[in-house]
Amino acid sequence: GPLFTGLFSIIDNAELNENEYVMKCIMRALNVAKDDLMDVVQVVLEKLTSALARVAKNPKNPQYNHFLFESIAVLIRAVCTIDSAHTAAFEQFLFPPFQTVLQMEVVEFTPYVFQLLAQILEFRREGAGLGEAYTSLFAPLLTPTLWERKGNVPALTRLLTAYLSKGPNDLAPHLLGILGVFQKLVSSKANEQYAFDLLRGIATYMPQEAFMPRMKDILQILMMKLQQSKTPKYVNLITHFFALFVGKYGSQAYLDQLNQLQPGMGLMLLVQVWVPRLQAASPSRLEAKTQMVGLTKLLCETPALLADANGRQIWSQILACAVKIVCSSGSSLNSLSVLENDDDAEIGYDATFSVLHFATRPAKDPFAEVQDAGASLVQSVGRLCASHPGQITPMITQGLSPDPKLSAGFDGLCQKAGVQLS
């Protein structure tokens, strides 16, 4: 109590100008007070929103503004972590000042507002839908001018992904608008990663019947870009998406969709793009897990790969890539993200895009039901061996024998999971 009273008496004093050190102190104090905030949350929030209303008229001190928004983020995180039902109170309190910022087009503040809107929405209870305030805010978020401002793009992408995760059915009628944003982002090198964040959000959350009919158009856009600029970064992004798609909808859907564009394209991409990408370098963390889930389905649910010598060779290469991911020390297969210590984190304003440290959340695992991707791989291969006696083990040997480390790694996985290959 008294600490905040003292600090806010400085903030509230219009003559003392915007003191970034005091605001930083408020942010730190709120973060330390975490669990004891419930008693003061309303008062503190009132003080912060009135400070926001003042500076919105004429933003002068970027560091002060940054710590002001971080302080709001700390409050949201602390209170909603205790009980997600509190999101309603934050919406009620923060929507009016946020709408003012968006209507006044305070360019310095919009990226912060979008991050906090995403943070509150992500905390919203599963199954609670979007609610009225968020629903009415959605259509304006697709306005092209908003996406033209570089600083808005990362925050808006996160906000749209939060919308997809909480209200996929409500968003189905807006799919064309969302795909318009995707197409605009993917055409620029600087924004292509955000295009794929959106695309993975669509494939993860949206009802299949809503986006599958558009899949051919999406793949056409992706293939054109692949032909025009096959950079390592783009190849990583597109193969990450393929792995997610196969993991969610099966390898047959992947082959069918690509073969619609050109017969044989699905396998051709595997040979020319996907496998070489994984041979060059193993992905890490969530992408590593997503790749494992996708590759396991390709190996164990794709009769086309077992049909002829060419297919069997591709199968062996895919297996080697999957085992390499599990055995690679850098892949940190089961960890979601690098957890920073709040006290050591570099927190402050950045001219290109200011990430609100206290509004960040660990990435969401699209395959949370798969506890251990390595075990899942050898169990699935074990079942495949049992249903095709004598056929699969020579392909395993062909894929892994050139690299003793991979052979040993695979044997270790089988032992650990109690799988005996027939």
Short mmCIF file of N, CA, C and O in Angstrom, two decimals, residues 312-313 315-317 319 381 385 388-402 410 421-422:
data_model
loop_
_atom_site.label_atom_id
_atom_site.label_comp_id
_atom_site.label_asym_id
_atom_site.label_seq_id
_atom_site.Cartn_x
_atom_site.Cartn_y
_atom_site.Cartn_z
N ARG A 312 10.61 -46.29 -50.89
CA ARG A 312 11.30 -46.89 -49.74
C ARG A 312 12.58 -46.13 -49.40
O ARG A 312 12.95 -45.98 -48.23
N GLN A 313 13.22 -45.61 -50.44
CA GLN A 313 14.44 -44.82 -50.18
C GLN A 313 14.09 -43.51 -49.45
O GLN A 313 14.77 -43.11 -48.50
N TRP A 315 11.53 -43.13 -47.54
CA TRP A 315 11.15 -43.56 -46.19
C TRP A 315 12.40 -43.63 -45.30
O TRP A 315 12.40 -43.12 -44.18
N SER A 316 13.45 -44.26 -45.83
CA SER A 316 14.68 -44.42 -45.04
C SER A 316 15.29 -43.06 -44.69
O SER A 316 15.78 -42.85 -43.57
N GLN A 317 15.22 -42.13 -45.64
CA GLN A 317 15.78 -40.79 -45.38
C GLN A 317 14.96 -40.05 -44.31
O GLN A 317 15.52 -39.37 -43.45
N LEU A 319 13.23 -41.41 -41.92
CA LEU A 319 13.52 -42.00 -40.61
C LEU A 319 14.83 -41.43 -40.05
O LEU A 319 14.90 -41.05 -38.88
N VAL A 381 6.64 -47.09 -35.49
CA VAL A 381 7.45 -47.91 -36.42
C VAL A 381 7.32 -49.38 -36.05
O VAL A 381 7.23 -50.25 -36.92
N CYS A 385 6.15 -52.35 -38.53
CA CYS A 385 6.92 -53.59 -38.75
C CYS A 385 6.03 -54.82 -38.58
O CYS A 385 6.08 -55.77 -39.37
N HIS A 388 3.78 -55.29 -41.55
CA HIS A 388 4.48 -55.58 -42.82
C HIS A 388 5.71 -56.43 -42.51
O HIS A 388 6.85 -55.96 -42.64
N PRO A 389 5.51 -57.70 -42.12
CA PRO A 389 6.64 -58.52 -41.65
C PRO A 389 7.77 -58.59 -42.69
O PRO A 389 7.51 -58.78 -43.88
N GLY A 390 9.00 -58.36 -42.21
CA GLY A 390 10.17 -58.51 -43.07
C GLY A 390 10.43 -57.35 -44.01
O GLY A 390 11.49 -57.27 -44.64
N GLN A 391 9.47 -56.44 -44.14
CA GLN A 391 9.62 -55.37 -45.13
C GLN A 391 10.35 -54.15 -44.59
O GLN A 391 11.11 -53.49 -45.29
N ILE A 392 10.07 -53.83 -43.33
CA ILE A 392 10.47 -52.51 -42.81
C ILE A 392 11.89 -52.51 -42.25
O ILE A 392 12.64 -51.55 -42.43
N THR A 393 12.29 -53.64 -41.59
CA THR A 393 13.63 -53.63 -40.95
C THR A 393 14.76 -53.35 -41.95
O THR A 393 15.67 -52.59 -41.61
N PRO A 394 14.73 -53.90 -43.18
CA PRO A 394 15.81 -53.55 -44.12
C PRO A 394 15.82 -52.04 -44.43
O PRO A 394 16.88 -51.44 -44.61
N MET A 395 14.64 -51.41 -44.45
CA MET A 395 14.58 -49.97 -44.73
C MET A 395 15.15 -49.18 -43.56
O MET A 395 15.77 -48.13 -43.74
N ILE A 396 14.92 -49.70 -42.34
CA ILE A 396 15.48 -49.03 -41.16
C ILE A 396 17.01 -49.08 -41.24
O ILE A 396 17.70 -48.08 -41.06
N THR A 397 17.53 -50.29 -41.57
CA THR A 397 18.99 -50.45 -41.68
C THR A 397 19.54 -49.52 -42.76
O THR A 397 20.55 -48.85 -42.56
N GLN A 398 18.84 -49.46 -43.90
CA GLN A 398 19.31 -48.62 -45.01
C GLN A 398 19.39 -47.15 -44.56
O GLN A 398 20.34 -46.44 -44.89
N GLY A 399 18.42 -46.71 -43.76
CA GLY A 399 18.39 -45.30 -43.36
C GLY A 399 19.41 -44.96 -42.29
O GLY A 399 19.97 -43.86 -42.29
N LEU A 400 19.64 -45.91 -41.37
CA LEU A 400 20.43 -45.55 -40.18
C LEU A 400 21.86 -46.08 -40.20
O LEU A 400 22.73 -45.54 -39.50
N SER A 401 22.14 -47.17 -40.98
CA SER A 401 23.48 -47.77 -40.89
C SER A 401 24.62 -46.83 -41.33
O SER A 401 25.72 -46.94 -40.79
N PRO A 402 24.38 -45.89 -42.27
CA PRO A 402 25.51 -45.01 -42.62
C PRO A 402 26.02 -44.18 -41.43
O PRO A 402 27.16 -43.72 -41.45
N PHE A 410 18.65 -44.92 -32.25
CA PHE A 410 17.37 -45.58 -32.52
C PHE A 410 17.21 -46.81 -31.63
O PHE A 410 16.15 -47.03 -31.04
N LEU A 421 11.49 -54.78 -32.57
CA LEU A 421 11.08 -54.75 -33.98
C LEU A 421 11.12 -56.14 -34.57
O LEU A 421 12.10 -56.89 -34.38
N SER A 422 10.05 -56.49 -35.29
CA SER A 422 10.02 -57.85 -35.86
C SER A 422 10.54 -57.80 -37.28
O SER A 422 10.34 -56.84 -37.99
#
